XYZ file of C-alpha atoms in Angstrom:
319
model
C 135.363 93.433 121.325
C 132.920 95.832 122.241
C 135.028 98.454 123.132
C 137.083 98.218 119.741
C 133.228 98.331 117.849
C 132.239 101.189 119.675
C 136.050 103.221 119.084
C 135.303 102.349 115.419
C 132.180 103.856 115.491
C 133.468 106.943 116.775
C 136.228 106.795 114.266
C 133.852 106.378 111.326
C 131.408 109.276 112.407
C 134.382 111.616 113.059
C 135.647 110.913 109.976
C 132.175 111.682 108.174
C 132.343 115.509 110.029
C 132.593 118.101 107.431
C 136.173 119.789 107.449
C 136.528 123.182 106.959
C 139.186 124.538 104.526
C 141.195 126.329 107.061
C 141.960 122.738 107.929
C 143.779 121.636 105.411
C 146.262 124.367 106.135
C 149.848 123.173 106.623
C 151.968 126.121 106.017
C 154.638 127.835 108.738
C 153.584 128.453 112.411
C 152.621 132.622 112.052
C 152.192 134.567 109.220
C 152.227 138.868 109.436
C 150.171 140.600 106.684
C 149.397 144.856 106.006
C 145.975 145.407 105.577
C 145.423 148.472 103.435
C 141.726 149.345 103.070
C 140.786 151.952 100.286
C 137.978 154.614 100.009
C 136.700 154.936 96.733
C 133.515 156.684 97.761
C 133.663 159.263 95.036
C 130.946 162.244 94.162
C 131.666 160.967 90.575
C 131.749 156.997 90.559
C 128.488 157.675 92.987
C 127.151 161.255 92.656
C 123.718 160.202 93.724
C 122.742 161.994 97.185
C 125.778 161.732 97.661
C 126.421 163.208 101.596
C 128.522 166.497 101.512
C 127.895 167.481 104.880
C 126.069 166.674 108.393
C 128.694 164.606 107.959
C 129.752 164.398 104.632
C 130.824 160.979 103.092
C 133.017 159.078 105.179
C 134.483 155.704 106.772
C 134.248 154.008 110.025
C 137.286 152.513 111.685
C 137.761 149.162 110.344
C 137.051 146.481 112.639
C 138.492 142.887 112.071
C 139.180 139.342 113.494
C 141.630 136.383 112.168
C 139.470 132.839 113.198
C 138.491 129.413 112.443
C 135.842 128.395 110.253
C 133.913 127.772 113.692
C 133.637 131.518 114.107
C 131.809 133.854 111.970
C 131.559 137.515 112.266
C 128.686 138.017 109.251
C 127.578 136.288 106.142
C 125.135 137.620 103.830
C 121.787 136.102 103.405
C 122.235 135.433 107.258
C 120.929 137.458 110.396
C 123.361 140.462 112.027
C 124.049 139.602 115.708
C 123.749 142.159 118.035
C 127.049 143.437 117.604
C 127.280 143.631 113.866
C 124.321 145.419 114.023
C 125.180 148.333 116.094
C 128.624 148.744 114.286
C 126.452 149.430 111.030
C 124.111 151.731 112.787
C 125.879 153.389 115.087
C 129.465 152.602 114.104
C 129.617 151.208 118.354
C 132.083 148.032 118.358
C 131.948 147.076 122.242
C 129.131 144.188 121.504
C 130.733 143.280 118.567
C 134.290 142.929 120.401
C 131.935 141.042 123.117
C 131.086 138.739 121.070
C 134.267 138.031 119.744
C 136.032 137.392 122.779
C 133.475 135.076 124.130
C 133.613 133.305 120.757
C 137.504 133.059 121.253
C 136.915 131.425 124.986
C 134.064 129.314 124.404
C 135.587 127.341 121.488
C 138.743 128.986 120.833
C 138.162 129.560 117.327
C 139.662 133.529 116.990
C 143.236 133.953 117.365
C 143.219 138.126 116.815
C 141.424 141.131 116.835
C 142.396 143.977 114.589
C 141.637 147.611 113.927
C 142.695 150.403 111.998
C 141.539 154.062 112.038
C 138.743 156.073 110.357
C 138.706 157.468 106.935
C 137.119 161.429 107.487
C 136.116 161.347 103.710
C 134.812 158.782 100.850
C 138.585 158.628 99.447
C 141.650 157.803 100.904
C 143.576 155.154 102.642
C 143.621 153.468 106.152
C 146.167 150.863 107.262
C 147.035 148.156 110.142
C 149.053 144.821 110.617
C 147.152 141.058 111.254
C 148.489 138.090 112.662
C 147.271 134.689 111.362
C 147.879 131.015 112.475
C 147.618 127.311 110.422
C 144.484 127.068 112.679
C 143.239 130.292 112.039
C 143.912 131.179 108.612
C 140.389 133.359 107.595
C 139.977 136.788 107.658
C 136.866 138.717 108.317
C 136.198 142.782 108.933
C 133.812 145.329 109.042
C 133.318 148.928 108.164
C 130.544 151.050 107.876
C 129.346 153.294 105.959
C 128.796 156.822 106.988
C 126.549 158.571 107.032
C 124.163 155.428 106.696
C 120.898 153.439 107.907
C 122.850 150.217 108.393
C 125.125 149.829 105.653
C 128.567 148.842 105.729
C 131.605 146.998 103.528
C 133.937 144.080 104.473
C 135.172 140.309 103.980
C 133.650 137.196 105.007
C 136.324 134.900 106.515
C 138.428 135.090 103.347
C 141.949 132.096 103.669
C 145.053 133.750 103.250
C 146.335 129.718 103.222
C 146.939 127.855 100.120
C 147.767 124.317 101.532
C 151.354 124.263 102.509
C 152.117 128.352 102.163
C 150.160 131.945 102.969
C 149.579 133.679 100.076
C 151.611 136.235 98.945
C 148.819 139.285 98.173
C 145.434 139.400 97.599
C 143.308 142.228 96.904
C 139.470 142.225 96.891
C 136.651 144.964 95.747
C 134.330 145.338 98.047
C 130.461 146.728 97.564
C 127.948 148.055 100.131
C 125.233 145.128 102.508
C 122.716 146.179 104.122
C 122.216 144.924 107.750
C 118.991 144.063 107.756
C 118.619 146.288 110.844
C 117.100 149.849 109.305
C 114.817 150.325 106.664
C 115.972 153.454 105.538
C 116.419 153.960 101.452
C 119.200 157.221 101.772
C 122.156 157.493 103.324
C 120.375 160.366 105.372
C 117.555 158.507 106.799
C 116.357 158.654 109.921
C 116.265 155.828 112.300
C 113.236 153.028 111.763
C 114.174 150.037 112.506
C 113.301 147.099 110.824
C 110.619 144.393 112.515
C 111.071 141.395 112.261
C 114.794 141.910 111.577
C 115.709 140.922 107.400
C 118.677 138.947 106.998
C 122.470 140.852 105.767
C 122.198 141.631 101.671
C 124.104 143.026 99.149
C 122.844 146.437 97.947
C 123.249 146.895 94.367
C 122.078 149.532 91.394
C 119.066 147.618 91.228
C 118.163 146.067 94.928
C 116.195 147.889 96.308
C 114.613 148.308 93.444
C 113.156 151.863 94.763
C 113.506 154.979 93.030
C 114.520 156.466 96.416
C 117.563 154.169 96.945
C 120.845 156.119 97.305
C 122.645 153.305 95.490
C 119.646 153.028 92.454
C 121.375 153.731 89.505
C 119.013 151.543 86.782
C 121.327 152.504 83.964
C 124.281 150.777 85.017
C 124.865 146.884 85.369
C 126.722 146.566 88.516
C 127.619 149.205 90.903
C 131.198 150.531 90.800
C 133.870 149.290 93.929
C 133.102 151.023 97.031
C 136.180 150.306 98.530
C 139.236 148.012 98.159
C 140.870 146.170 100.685
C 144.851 144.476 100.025
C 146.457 142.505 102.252
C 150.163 141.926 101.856
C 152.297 139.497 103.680
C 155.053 141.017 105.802
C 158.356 139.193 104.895
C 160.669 138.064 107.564
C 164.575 138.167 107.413
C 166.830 135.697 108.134
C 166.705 136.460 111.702
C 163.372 136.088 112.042
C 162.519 140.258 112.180
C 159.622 141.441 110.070
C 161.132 143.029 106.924
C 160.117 146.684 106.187
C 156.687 147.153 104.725
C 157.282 149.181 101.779
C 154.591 151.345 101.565
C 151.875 150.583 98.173
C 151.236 153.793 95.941
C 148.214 156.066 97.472
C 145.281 155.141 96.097
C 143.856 158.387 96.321
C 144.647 160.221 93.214
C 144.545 157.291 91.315
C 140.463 157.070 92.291
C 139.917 160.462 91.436
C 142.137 160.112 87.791
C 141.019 156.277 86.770
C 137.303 155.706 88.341
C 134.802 156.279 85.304
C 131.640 158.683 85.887
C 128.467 156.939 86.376
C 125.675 159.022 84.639
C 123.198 160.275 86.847
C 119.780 161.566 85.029
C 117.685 164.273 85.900
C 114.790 163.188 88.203
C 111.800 165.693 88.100
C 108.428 165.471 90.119
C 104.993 164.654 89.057
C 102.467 166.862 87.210
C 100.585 169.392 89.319
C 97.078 169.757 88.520
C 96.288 172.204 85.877
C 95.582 175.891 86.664
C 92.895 177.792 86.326
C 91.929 178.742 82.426
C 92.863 182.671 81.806
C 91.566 184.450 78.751
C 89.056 186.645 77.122
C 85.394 184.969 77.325
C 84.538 183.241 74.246
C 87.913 183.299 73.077
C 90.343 179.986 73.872
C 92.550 180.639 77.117
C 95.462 178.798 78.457
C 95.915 176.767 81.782
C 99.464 175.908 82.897
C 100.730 172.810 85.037
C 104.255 172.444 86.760
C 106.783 170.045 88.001
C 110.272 170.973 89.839
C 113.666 168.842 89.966
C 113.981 166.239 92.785
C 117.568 165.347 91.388
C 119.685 167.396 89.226
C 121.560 165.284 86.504
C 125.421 164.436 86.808
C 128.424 163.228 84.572
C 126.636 163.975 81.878
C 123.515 161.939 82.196
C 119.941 162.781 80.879
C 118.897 166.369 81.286
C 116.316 167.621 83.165
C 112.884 168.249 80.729
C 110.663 171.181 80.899
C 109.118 171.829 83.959
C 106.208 173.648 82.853
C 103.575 172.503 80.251
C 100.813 175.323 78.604
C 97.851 173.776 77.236
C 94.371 175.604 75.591
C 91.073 175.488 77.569
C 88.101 177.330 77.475
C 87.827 180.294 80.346
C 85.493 180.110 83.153
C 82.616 181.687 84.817
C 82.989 184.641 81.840
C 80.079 187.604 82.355
């Protein structure tokens, strides 16, 4: 009797766990998808700072893992570990790759790593093949943003199962987090990092609300994709060989043709202090004050005002 009590009890607490959904996945043994991640870092979707050299706008390799819901490789409003957060820095992925393996032995929650090369500019298209399992059915990548503080794109352990079969294709915009690792505003800033560490969050046209923010556009409502990632199961023939991908349209020219301009105003200093009053004594003389352009407008957005105001004074120290 007290053996069955205490097996019951067991039972009933077991059953009271919460189940994650990649458990409630009963579809076929293996499934094969093409992962086809998109630039659409464009001067004219994003023409603010926007890096044309020392390096000019560009992608890291992409850096993902197919897993459990007891593995996580980021989620926003939570820490970076180590590893995340030199991938967004510094674009390194041994720590990261660390800590996946030892996530995969400890308690055997990854089933794959995957990677696929670097983008050299803002647009254009990179490519690879996962591999994902009934047990391991989530998704989750990284890939950063360069140049950049600490910024970076990617999924958080998306399911590719629905129930009893893998889904066919899914496609997902993706927009720019912050690490929580650098403080810098630009994409150009120099390294300071950030003590006590801040937690992974989305940036957006708004947050950080700071003037200086390479991503503030106040104007708009929500940034513009900064990238798109499809994945696109790999059919298998009768005899069990994966069927040939055929390759999706580039991307490329259709960012360039379809994306719509975001307006960028003209951004212009503060007043300097007047000048000096010139003119004939006991006559009225003019003093002059001056501002210069700190951003140049874009895409037709506000122009930049007049950078030199004239205003009557009375001259000095006249003999």
């Amino acid at each position: 009797k007290v053996i069955w009590t205490v097996l019951v009890t067991i039972l009933g607490y077991a059953s009271s766990l919460p189940v994650g959904d990649d458990s409630l996945c009963t579809a076929e043994e293996l499934a094969k998808y093409k992962i086809i991640f998109t630039g659409k870092w464009s001067q004219i979707a994003f023409p603010k700072q926007y890096p044309l050299y020392r390096p000019p706008a560009q992608w890291s390799s992409l850096l993902g893992v197919t897993h459990s819901s007891d593995y996580s490789m980021w989620k926003k409003d939570e820490y970076a570990s180590n590893g995340v957060r030199d991938f967004a820095e510094k674009g390194e992925a041994w720590v990261l790759m660390k800590e996946i393996e030892e996530a995969g032995e400890k308690i055997q929650s990854v089933h794959g790593i995957f990677s696929a090369p670097a983008i050299s500019s803002g647009t254009g298209q990179t490519s690879t093949e996962l591999e994902v399992h009934p047990r391991h059915p989530l998704v989750s990548f990284v890939v950063r943003i360069v140049p950049s503080p600490d910024w970076f794109v990617g999924i958080d352990s998306l399911n590719l199962c629905e129930g009893d079969h893998w889904m066919e294709e899914v496609s997902v915009d993706l927009f720019p987090y912050d690490a929580g690792t650098d403080s810098g505003f630009t994409f150009s800033s120099p390294n300071f990092a950030t003590i006590p560490q801040d937690t992974v969050t989305e940036i957006t046209c708004s947050s950080p609300n700071h003037p200086a923010n390479s991503f503030y556009y106040p104007k708009l409502k929500i940034l513009p994709p900064i990238a798109q990632v499809t994945m696109v199961k790999i059919k298998k023939s009768q005899l069990g060989l994966s069927a040939p991908f055929i390759n999706l349209p580039a991307k490329s020219n259709e960012i360039t043709d379809t994306v719509s301009e975001t307006p960028l105003d003209c951004e212009v200093s503060q007043w300097s202090s007047w000048g000096l009053c010139r003119g004939v004594c006991r006559e009225t003389g003019t003093k002059i004050r001056t501002r210069f352009v700190l951003l140049q407008p874009a895409n037709n957005g506000m122009p930049c005002p007049h950078l030199d105001e004239e205003t009557g004074c009375e001259p000095e120290n006249c003999v």
